[in-house]
């Protein structure tokens, strides 16, 4: 999962000041999730006229605030969490009223909550630029005091890292000192394992629910453009046992002189249970503080608290000499174990770097040390590669810490990367190796660009994201090899071409990253590819080292201060590329950065024998794509947000220009490269031909190989004496051809091949374009490219061409030879296996299926047997093939679009008789593939009937076999309950298989089958799969499931689970909006009966159905029609919005969903208490005692018992009018039995002119509610009226 990025706001000079240094002290109470804090902010004014300072500050209670040592006299603080709830009985129709209250905090950048007005008598003087105070503003204390000697060294280091412009202060600094407390941390920090029943190791860490959440822990200017040096001190208990020590009441009786009753601690039953859940060894575990920056000291506090010593606390201090933003300050507290990852540094690299070698530290929870060592093995090698290639590391050390419940996989802070425990994997897991390594290396790359270098504007985010992934891929190329690197780039290029349709440019996408997570995923895919092709073009045009030299120069400029504020802008990046690359790049950036879309080429070629040239025609056909596309449930929320925020796709570029390398492999086997310039939509040109020899026949090469293998001397003509060795030359003997049912070229094909003047033509041979290429070449030319071209990209293009052809025995022969040739890259072999599915048809005798089964039997079964051997995953390429072949076999279908019985039997046997006893690696992912493959084949078939008799059924395809397949899938689910697999992948796969079978009508499921996996205590991924399965099966319409779903969404303590529940809610609403969601009962009924009832509909109904599938407006109208009046959804959704657990960003997402479903109503629901009867009792000495009774009046009195006397007549002016005298009415209580207790609430709709009729409402039954309140609904005039608190 792609992590969060910080979207830059306006630069700090627009505020009239900048922050040069900030000191933060935090005293964190882990058990109560509260903290006491102090912060000192040094502000450099930009003029003498500075009147106020605006800071971000959330969920804090300010206890003391001073300016230059004097108490602040004027300030305003609008705490957003106090405004995050309407103070009356509101509902979903008042969503806009709540949105208005928190709108300022939902925008980017958010509004500042704390405004401090400077005293009028405070002078801001201009400093001498050559004075010590101006050169070192951190030493200029307005109160005349100085820091300790230990602090001066820190500031000296800070000066060395800053430029002269940044060091010099023009005016007297202003120091703002704030003391604050947070009674209940709601956002900005995550606590794990401190609750009763949570058996995980307790720890806490800073978490980023949105880019601007640093202000949730301490006041700051929470903008990525506001960067300063930092001093951080964190105070916490020494051990886990010290956290649960019973605290003295006086310890929390007051904070800075203010009574804090809410923090008075009492050891509750839940805390006692939590204490008892820890063993003595666990209580003795030391709590470690890991923070951004470099640790200065760690001392145990021995302060006197009411005449006693408290040795259970410790303070860890850190400093950051590099100026970073508040978003890049993070820390973690927990019983972490330390691993020195520098031990994995190779000796030659250690000698090469010497003292410049960067220390690398890893931290994990107890019991995960071996997983940490295995996962982070290449980190030391990666940091050395970046240091030697791109420049020195911007910080002193690099720390990586793994924690639980993280929303994203990695959060990047200064010198510290907080990573999810989901990334850790043991030595016996293969699947996670490449993916996790790339994520961790990218987290390291973000220390150079992303933390040290930031985007100047939101639109410049593409450059930061692209450079980080580009240098990550450069290291992965060094680590995994060139084939892996180019294969991944080609697959990513195809993916970008598929998704970059009707989207904005990557330059414009920077301002849209807050709309939806998919925007960042798209940018993370396309931006590094744009830099990749830029690197290819620069290397060819200038002959330099390409983009690596440019990136190194940018890093150097940021270090020496040439890059202001270390903020990278697109014009600066383009200028640097042109300066060092010696080429103009205006057109390139206009097309690939500022423009949208990708080109699609259609190429035709013909050899002109008279002119001895190859005539080529290149056409760009990207404008022929359909303008409209059908909506999808996964992207529905993104499409809606883009529609509401007026986000439009970039215009389709009719012409992409630039150089293209064409490589022609002529008859003698020599490649000739030709560079042509693409300037128009249609380009025609002639390429000269160089070879005088005829094309070497394929049959002759085969004959040469056969004769050479037999040791026979073979004489040939001089012009044909060219021997080409190629890949795929396996299975050549007569016996193998007969056994594998292979087919060779016909004589007509060989004659036609002999007449060709060249072997094949390769377009864009140097991979300088992100495009789709369609070349009209004969199939045998693609075969030559597959077998003779060493480039893995060319091989993949050939396989992709063959996978698109119609079924043919010859193509199947070519693909199976590619599959079994171990010299091919494993990505090519797996692609060939997938392409064989197209040739597994009855028309050619199921030849493709036979080749797949034969290949699997040859590699993984005993000889001449279908019995599978024991697993051996020591060869990764062989493991990938063992996984790819069953996946391909599962996709084979007959003419009725059903999987043949032989396929289901094949997969069932491999799943049942799987043996992993002699394998040193885990087979959980392999079993997951087999389970999914078997379920996929079962979904395509009908359920066998006990009474039905079909002459065409295969032997054994009966109810017993069908049930055996289902039992086998369920068996692995039960095994996973007793012997958990890695991340419970077997249980997750079993639930997904059951979902697919239920949608196909194969099995009957109920909500109870999934509810057991949604409870707290199960793995988060397993809970997400259970919820997603229920939503996909249509259980969203079940009122109980709906309530449970929204309850978990609003109250679960895991932000990771809540985030995916939000996405699941969006996809579920999308499925309902486009009419995709189908009940499982309906699917099963259609499967059992086999009847499909088609009804003719009116033209209006067909148009409405088409509109809901293709337009956002039509889909929203259908969504409102189906869910707009669902009262259960209204109540559960509003309860989730008012939950005290969710963050402001999550609240904003829910309010946006309310705006899609419900019409806003500017009204207030007031809840008033019913009048109570009083009892009067006479006591001695003529006294009367009035006491309240438990009896309430819910109906008005029928007649007044007492009327106030009329006032005496007064002389009045003729122009004046006197209002009617006030009337005091006592209402007679009703004479009904059983009126004791609490009567229900009564609802009265009150208009301005009929307020007197409010008391005439009839009471409902007393059994329905015992709330003695009266509810009134006031309609407010004006759409923008803000409701007052009641």
mmCIF file with all atom_site columns, C-alpha atoms in Angstrom, residues 1166-1174 1188-1196 1227 1230 1235 1237-1244 1254-1262 1265-1272:
data_model
loop_
_atom_site.group_PDB
_atom_site.id
_atom_site.type_symbol
_atom_site.label_atom_id
_atom_site.label_alt_id
_atom_site.label_comp_id
_atom_site.label_asym_id
_atom_site.label_entity_id
_atom_site.label_seq_id
_atom_site.pdbx_PDB_ins_code
_atom_site.Cartn_x
_atom_site.Cartn_y
_atom_site.Cartn_z
_atom_site.occupancy
_atom_site.B_iso_or_equiv
_atom_site.pdbx_formal_charge
_atom_site.auth_seq_id
_atom_site.auth_comp_id
_atom_site.auth_asym_id
_atom_site.auth_atom_id
_atom_site.pdbx_PDB_model_num
ATOM 1  C CA . UNK A 1 1166 ? -34.108 20.550 20.478 1.00 0.00 ? 1166 UNK A CA 1
ATOM 2  C CA . UNK A 1 1167 ? -34.632 18.089 23.310 1.00 0.00 ? 1167 UNK A CA 1
ATOM 3  C CA . UNK A 1 1168 ? -36.333 19.581 26.379 1.00 0.00 ? 1168 UNK A CA 1
ATOM 4  C CA . UNK A 1 1169 ? -37.210 17.898 29.632 1.00 0.00 ? 1169 UNK A CA 1
ATOM 5  C CA . UNK A 1 1170 ? -40.842 17.260 30.451 1.00 0.00 ? 1170 UNK A CA 1
ATOM 6  C CA . UNK A 1 1171 ? -42.237 19.230 33.382 1.00 0.00 ? 1171 UNK A CA 1
ATOM 7  C CA . UNK A 1 1172 ? -42.124 17.428 36.698 1.00 0.00 ? 1172 UNK A CA 1
ATOM 8  C CA . UNK A 1 1173 ? -44.754 17.460 39.429 1.00 0.00 ? 1173 UNK A CA 1
ATOM 9  C CA . UNK A 1 1174 ? -43.825 18.922 42.782 1.00 0.00 ? 1174 UNK A CA 1
ATOM 10 C CA . UNK A 1 1188 ? -39.700 16.886 43.273 1.00 0.00 ? 1188 UNK A CA 1
ATOM 11 C CA . UNK A 1 1189 ? -41.591 13.762 42.462 1.00 0.00 ? 1189 UNK A CA 1
ATOM 12 C CA . UNK A 1 1190 ? -40.894 11.074 39.884 1.00 0.00 ? 1190 UNK A CA 1
ATOM 13 C CA . UNK A 1 1191 ? -44.068 11.905 38.041 1.00 0.00 ? 1191 UNK A CA 1
ATOM 14 C CA . UNK A 1 1192 ? -43.876 13.805 34.728 1.00 0.00 ? 1192 UNK A CA 1
ATOM 15 C CA . UNK A 1 1193 ? -46.534 15.653 32.796 1.00 0.00 ? 1193 UNK A CA 1
ATOM 16 C CA . UNK A 1 1194 ? -46.750 14.902 29.061 1.00 0.00 ? 1194 UNK A CA 1
ATOM 17 C CA . UNK A 1 1195 ? -50.145 16.455 28.177 1.00 0.00 ? 1195 UNK A CA 1
ATOM 18 C CA . UNK A 1 1196 ? -51.314 20.044 28.601 1.00 0.00 ? 1196 UNK A CA 1
ATOM 19 C CA . UNK A 1 1227 ? -51.579 22.623 33.373 1.00 0.00 ? 1227 UNK A CA 1
ATOM 20 C CA . UNK A 1 1230 ? -53.643 13.700 33.477 1.00 0.00 ? 1230 UNK A CA 1
ATOM 21 C CA . UNK A 1 1235 ? -47.936 7.538  35.020 1.00 0.00 ? 1235 UNK A CA 1
ATOM 22 C CA . UNK A 1 1237 ? -41.590 6.890  36.153 1.00 0.00 ? 1237 UNK A CA 1
ATOM 23 C CA . UNK A 1 1238 ? -40.136 8.369  32.967 1.00 0.00 ? 1238 UNK A CA 1
ATOM 24 C CA . UNK A 1 1239 ? -42.573 8.970  30.102 1.00 0.00 ? 1239 UNK A CA 1
ATOM 25 C CA . UNK A 1 1240 ? -41.435 8.976  26.512 1.00 0.00 ? 1240 UNK A CA 1
ATOM 26 C CA . UNK A 1 1241 ? -40.243 11.930 24.496 1.00 0.00 ? 1241 UNK A CA 1
ATOM 27 C CA . UNK A 1 1242 ? -42.788 13.801 22.415 1.00 0.00 ? 1242 UNK A CA 1
ATOM 28 C CA . UNK A 1 1243 ? -41.899 15.259 19.028 1.00 0.00 ? 1243 UNK A CA 1
ATOM 29 C CA . UNK A 1 1244 ? -43.381 18.630 18.094 1.00 0.00 ? 1244 UNK A CA 1
ATOM 30 C CA . UNK A 1 1254 ? -46.178 22.942 20.863 1.00 0.00 ? 1254 UNK A CA 1
ATOM 31 C CA . UNK A 1 1255 ? -47.739 21.559 24.052 1.00 0.00 ? 1255 UNK A CA 1
ATOM 32 C CA . UNK A 1 1256 ? -50.677 19.915 22.301 1.00 0.00 ? 1256 UNK A CA 1
ATOM 33 C CA . UNK A 1 1257 ? -48.873 16.765 21.246 1.00 0.00 ? 1257 UNK A CA 1
ATOM 34 C CA . UNK A 1 1258 ? -50.196 13.431 22.437 1.00 0.00 ? 1258 UNK A CA 1
ATOM 35 C CA . UNK A 1 1259 ? -47.823 11.228 24.405 1.00 0.00 ? 1259 UNK A CA 1
ATOM 36 C CA . UNK A 1 1260 ? -46.852 7.850  23.059 1.00 0.00 ? 1260 UNK A CA 1
ATOM 37 C CA . UNK A 1 1261 ? -46.806 4.598  24.977 1.00 0.00 ? 1261 UNK A CA 1
ATOM 38 C CA . UNK A 1 1262 ? -44.652 4.666  28.122 1.00 0.00 ? 1262 UNK A CA 1
ATOM 39 C CA . UNK A 1 1265 ? -38.928 5.098  26.046 1.00 0.00 ? 1265 UNK A CA 1
ATOM 40 C CA . UNK A 1 1266 ? -38.236 6.329  29.528 1.00 0.00 ? 1266 UNK A CA 1
ATOM 41 C CA . UNK A 1 1267 ? -36.548 9.543  28.527 1.00 0.00 ? 1267 UNK A CA 1
ATOM 42 C CA . UNK A 1 1268 ? -38.376 12.484 30.093 1.00 0.00 ? 1268 UNK A CA 1
ATOM 43 C CA . UNK A 1 1269 ? -37.647 14.924 27.272 1.00 0.00 ? 1269 UNK A CA 1
ATOM 44 C CA . UNK A 1 1270 ? -39.497 16.950 24.691 1.00 0.00 ? 1270 UNK A CA 1
ATOM 45 C CA . UNK A 1 1271 ? -38.092 17.258 21.163 1.00 0.00 ? 1271 UNK A CA 1
ATOM 46 C CA . UNK A 1 1272 ? -38.736 20.278 18.932 1.00 0.00 ? 1272 UNK A CA 1
#
